[in-house]
Tab-separated table of C-alpha atoms in Angstrom:
chain	number	residue	atom	x	y	z
A	40	UNK	CA	-9.216	83.473	-55.670
A	41	UNK	CA	-8.140	80.603	-53.427
A	42	UNK	CA	-5.286	81.030	-50.955
A	43	UNK	CA	-3.651	80.031	-47.684
A	44	UNK	CA	-4.965	82.194	-44.846
A	45	UNK	CA	-2.193	82.817	-42.316
A	46	UNK	CA	-3.446	84.162	-38.983
A	47	UNK	CA	-0.529	85.314	-36.835
A	48	UNK	CA	-1.009	85.938	-33.097
A	49	UNK	CA	2.525	86.253	-31.698
A	50	UNK	CA	3.517	89.567	-30.114
A	51	UNK	CA	7.280	89.013	-30.478
A	52	UNK	CA	7.736	89.782	-34.167
A	53	UNK	CA	10.842	88.205	-35.719
A	54	UNK	CA	11.986	86.966	-32.304
A	55	UNK	CA	8.955	84.673	-32.092
A	56	UNK	CA	9.812	80.994	-32.440
A	57	UNK	CA	6.264	80.344	-33.629
A	58	UNK	CA	6.744	82.902	-36.418
A	59	UNK	CA	10.142	81.457	-37.336
A	60	UNK	CA	8.695	77.966	-37.734
A	61	UNK	CA	5.786	79.443	-39.680
A	62	UNK	CA	8.423	80.998	-41.918
A	63	UNK	CA	9.633	77.509	-42.845
A	64	UNK	CA	6.068	76.565	-43.732
A	65	UNK	CA	5.610	79.706	-45.821
A	66	UNK	CA	8.909	79.167	-47.631
A	67	UNK	CA	7.735	75.717	-48.750
A	68	UNK	CA	4.185	76.793	-49.634
A	69	UNK	CA	3.716	77.258	-53.382
A	70	UNK	CA	0.419	79.126	-53.601
A	71	UNK	CA	-0.865	82.599	-52.745
A	72	UNK	CA	-1.090	83.707	-49.110
A	73	UNK	CA	-3.272	86.195	-47.246
A	74	UNK	CA	-1.532	87.140	-43.995
A	75	UNK	CA	-3.375	88.761	-41.085
A	76	UNK	CA	-1.036	89.835	-38.280
A	77	UNK	CA	-3.202	90.207	-35.188
A	78	UNK	CA	-0.346	91.627	-33.124
A	79	UNK	CA	0.225	94.467	-35.586
A	80	UNK	CA	-3.469	95.005	-36.368
A	81	UNK	CA	-5.646	93.433	-33.663
A	82	UNK	CA	-9.334	92.939	-34.286
A	83	UNK	CA	-11.686	94.295	-31.611
A	84	UNK	CA	-13.030	92.042	-28.919
A	85	UNK	CA	-16.622	90.986	-29.428
A	86	UNK	CA	-19.011	93.643	-28.127
A	87	UNK	CA	-22.696	93.811	-27.333
A	88	UNK	CA	-23.193	95.562	-30.666
A	89	UNK	CA	-21.411	92.732	-32.451
A	90	UNK	CA	-23.557	90.086	-30.783
A	91	UNK	CA	-26.911	91.821	-31.254
A	92	UNK	CA	-26.098	92.717	-34.879
A	93	UNK	CA	-26.201	88.999	-35.675
A	94	UNK	CA	-29.807	88.769	-34.502
A	95	UNK	CA	-31.086	92.062	-35.913
A	96	UNK	CA	-32.322	92.888	-39.409
A	97	UNK	CA	-29.511	94.866	-41.055
A	98	UNK	CA	-32.026	97.526	-42.012
A	99	UNK	CA	-32.591	98.069	-38.291
A	100	UNK	CA	-28.942	98.199	-37.249
A	101	UNK	CA	-27.739	101.022	-35.052
A	102	UNK	CA	-24.522	102.727	-36.209
A	103	UNK	CA	-22.618	100.658	-33.641
A	104	UNK	CA	-24.181	97.411	-34.865
A	105	UNK	CA	-23.478	98.298	-38.490
A	106	UNK	CA	-19.822	98.999	-37.714
A	107	UNK	CA	-19.495	95.735	-35.789
A	108	UNK	CA	-21.200	93.781	-38.582
A	109	UNK	CA	-18.796	95.194	-41.178
A	110	UNK	CA	-15.821	93.882	-39.193
A	111	UNK	CA	-17.381	90.443	-38.884
A	112	UNK	CA	-18.322	90.356	-42.565
A	113	UNK	CA	-14.753	91.205	-43.617
A	114	UNK	CA	-13.160	88.586	-41.375
A	115	UNK	CA	-15.664	85.866	-42.277
A	116	UNK	CA	-15.341	86.476	-46.017
A	117	UNK	CA	-11.561	86.273	-45.720
A	118	UNK	CA	-11.849	83.042	-43.726
A	119	UNK	CA	-14.342	81.341	-46.035
A	120	UNK	CA	-12.435	82.121	-49.245
A	121	UNK	CA	-9.315	80.280	-48.057
A	122	UNK	CA	-8.586	76.680	-49.054
A	123	UNK	CA	-6.011	76.071	-46.301
A	124	UNK	CA	-5.028	77.691	-43.025
A	125	UNK	CA	-1.891	78.429	-41.031
A	126	UNK	CA	-2.371	79.588	-37.444
A	127	UNK	CA	0.645	80.952	-35.550
A	128	UNK	CA	-0.558	80.804	-31.943
A	129	UNK	CA	2.114	80.624	-29.205
A	130	UNK	CA	1.236	79.636	-25.658
A	131	UNK	CA	0.774	82.652	-23.387
A	132	UNK	CA	0.072	81.849	-19.734
A	133	UNK	CA	-1.026	78.287	-20.558
A	134	UNK	CA	-3.513	79.324	-23.251
A	135	UNK	CA	-3.935	81.412	-26.409
A	136	UNK	CA	-3.081	85.097	-26.901
A	137	UNK	CA	-6.157	87.255	-26.370
A	138	UNK	CA	-5.887	88.650	-29.906
A	139	UNK	CA	-6.489	85.184	-31.333
A	140	UNK	CA	-9.489	84.589	-29.077
A	141	UNK	CA	-10.884	87.939	-30.257
A	142	UNK	CA	-10.505	86.833	-33.888
A	143	UNK	CA	-12.246	83.523	-33.176
A	144	UNK	CA	-15.134	85.267	-31.428
A	145	UNK	CA	-15.644	87.544	-34.432
A	146	UNK	CA	-15.810	84.758	-37.035
A	147	UNK	CA	-17.651	81.962	-35.210
A	148	UNK	CA	-21.311	82.499	-36.114
A	149	UNK	CA	-24.004	79.858	-36.507
A	150	UNK	CA	-25.378	79.788	-40.037
A	151	UNK	CA	-22.197	81.305	-41.479
A	152	UNK	CA	-19.133	79.412	-40.241
A	153	UNK	CA	-20.236	77.018	-37.484
A	154	UNK	CA	-21.436	73.491	-38.116
A	155	UNK	CA	-23.962	72.904	-35.341
A	156	UNK	CA	-26.980	72.413	-37.631
A	157	UNK	CA	-25.921	72.068	-41.272
A	158	UNK	CA	-22.219	71.348	-41.107
A	159	UNK	CA	-19.366	73.809	-41.338
A	160	UNK	CA	-18.710	75.241	-44.828
A	161	UNK	CA	-14.983	74.803	-44.166
A	162	UNK	CA	-15.292	71.148	-43.059
A	163	UNK	CA	-12.308	69.073	-44.092
A	164	UNK	CA	-10.103	71.953	-45.196
A	165	UNK	CA	-6.508	71.483	-44.012
A	166	UNK	CA	-5.070	73.631	-41.247
A	167	UNK	CA	-1.763	73.785	-39.379
A	168	UNK	CA	-1.345	75.250	-35.896
A	169	UNK	CA	2.188	76.276	-34.936
A	170	UNK	CA	2.489	76.841	-31.204
A	171	UNK	CA	5.801	77.378	-29.410
A	172	UNK	CA	6.014	77.282	-25.643
A	173	UNK	CA	8.777	78.017	-23.139
A	174	UNK	CA	8.531	74.731	-21.231
A	175	UNK	CA	7.602	71.123	-21.848
A	176	UNK	CA	3.995	69.972	-21.634
A	177	UNK	CA	4.106	66.529	-23.200
A	178	UNK	CA	3.791	63.113	-21.536
A	179	UNK	CA	6.166	62.788	-18.594
A	180	UNK	CA	7.052	66.483	-18.476
A	181	UNK	CA	6.614	68.405	-15.206
A	182	UNK	CA	3.887	70.488	-16.875
A	183	UNK	CA	1.994	67.547	-18.340
A	184	UNK	CA	-1.745	68.243	-18.308
A	185	UNK	CA	-1.352	72.023	-18.098
A	186	UNK	CA	-1.519	72.732	-21.830
A	187	UNK	CA	-4.811	74.579	-22.168
A	188	UNK	CA	-4.027	75.779	-25.686
A	189	UNK	CA	-3.570	72.902	-28.150
A	190	UNK	CA	-6.502	70.788	-26.896
A	191	UNK	CA	-8.712	73.872	-27.019
A	192	UNK	CA	-7.590	74.911	-30.503
A	193	UNK	CA	-7.910	71.412	-31.921
A	194	UNK	CA	-11.487	71.330	-30.625
A	195	UNK	CA	-12.504	74.855	-31.630
A	196	UNK	CA	-10.926	74.635	-35.072
A	197	UNK	CA	-11.475	70.955	-35.777
A	198	UNK	CA	-14.726	69.778	-34.162
A	199	UNK	CA	-17.446	69.020	-36.711
A	200	UNK	CA	-19.886	71.210	-34.763
A	201	UNK	CA	-17.583	74.226	-34.957
A	202	UNK	CA	-15.268	74.984	-37.906
A	203	UNK	CA	-14.568	71.385	-38.926
A	204	UNK	CA	-11.006	71.947	-40.116
A	205	UNK	CA	-8.554	69.062	-40.460
A	206	UNK	CA	-6.008	70.299	-37.914
A	207	UNK	CA	-2.362	69.298	-37.478
A	208	UNK	CA	-0.330	70.876	-34.670
A	209	UNK	CA	3.405	71.636	-34.712
A	210	UNK	CA	4.757	72.293	-31.217
A	211	UNK	CA	8.333	73.518	-30.631
A	212	UNK	CA	8.941	73.241	-26.878
A	213	UNK	CA	11.458	74.409	-24.275
A	214	UNK	CA	12.077	77.703	-26.059
A	215	UNK	CA	13.146	79.372	-22.800
A	216	UNK	CA	16.003	76.890	-22.290
A	217	UNK	CA	18.686	79.074	-23.955
A	218	UNK	CA	17.727	82.061	-21.782
A	219	UNK	CA	17.048	80.498	-18.376
A	220	UNK	CA	20.105	79.146	-16.522
A	221	UNK	CA	18.043	76.580	-14.621
A	222	UNK	CA	17.002	75.080	-17.979
A	223	UNK	CA	20.507	74.957	-19.479
A	224	UNK	CA	20.640	71.156	-19.489
A	225	UNK	CA	17.498	71.145	-21.646
A	226	UNK	CA	19.062	73.129	-24.503
A	227	UNK	CA	19.816	69.988	-26.587
A	228	UNK	CA	16.175	68.919	-26.251
A	229	UNK	CA	15.052	72.409	-27.252
A	230	UNK	CA	17.316	72.368	-30.305
A	231	UNK	CA	15.980	68.954	-31.316
A	232	UNK	CA	12.378	70.075	-30.827
A	233	UNK	CA	12.979	73.218	-32.889
A	234	UNK	CA	14.669	71.361	-35.748
A	235	UNK	CA	11.829	68.826	-35.789
A	236	UNK	CA	9.248	71.595	-35.873
A	237	UNK	CA	10.904	73.330	-38.840
A	238	UNK	CA	11.044	70.048	-40.760
A	239	UNK	CA	7.427	69.220	-39.915
A	240	UNK	CA	6.370	72.675	-41.090
A	241	UNK	CA	8.129	72.252	-44.438
A	242	UNK	CA	6.643	68.793	-44.978
A	243	UNK	CA	3.145	69.910	-44.024
A	244	UNK	CA	3.328	72.854	-46.413
A	245	UNK	CA	3.958	70.481	-49.307
A	246	UNK	CA	1.163	68.145	-48.200
A	247	UNK	CA	-1.366	70.925	-47.640
A	248	UNK	CA	-0.467	72.564	-50.928
A	249	UNK	CA	-1.429	69.377	-52.747
A	250	UNK	CA	-4.582	68.856	-50.668
A	251	UNK	CA	-5.766	72.410	-51.200
A	252	UNK	CA	-5.277	72.024	-54.948
A	253	UNK	CA	-7.287	68.799	-54.870
A	254	UNK	CA	-10.130	70.468	-52.972
A	255	UNK	CA	-10.236	73.309	-55.494
A	256	UNK	CA	-10.367	70.758	-58.286
A	257	UNK	CA	-13.284	68.965	-56.655
A	258	UNK	CA	-15.217	72.218	-56.333
A	259	UNK	CA	-14.657	73.003	-59.977
């Protein structure tokens, strides 16, 4: 079965702006969805057992290696079966939530998902990253150049030597403006950014829905 894989990394639940914008995407998406909420059910961080299991004959696995391999196998199978991807990854302390990094570390394995030697099996599949942040990090903003999340994700998810996805980012900014008095004058910019993000999410859902269907048709 083909589906949209939605990986959610926000810790704020319904209060998360990233999740709210993702909700607009999901409302416009027509196909089936598999949703993995890493805040509610985090995957373990990569361990020595998880690393060595990749280089050891399964028949020779220790109990710890076997357990680690089962987690990786489940996550990788779920990732590879998807035709499109939605990643809800807010900025925490200038970069990604640790739960999302843990998920990446579990699935990124040469010969299975990475494209260093033979090309990524997911190359060209469409993906959307939704990433809210409390301030502004775009050109001309005081925090310009300090976004260590979107450039990293677009490389990790989209580089041909890694997962090779066709990544589009949706970035609602200034989300702290309504709550921080010193940012009060930025509330109109926040509201505009949020409205734009919701509209982008809805439009991208329709586009990705069509693209995913086309990819499935090509495979058939």
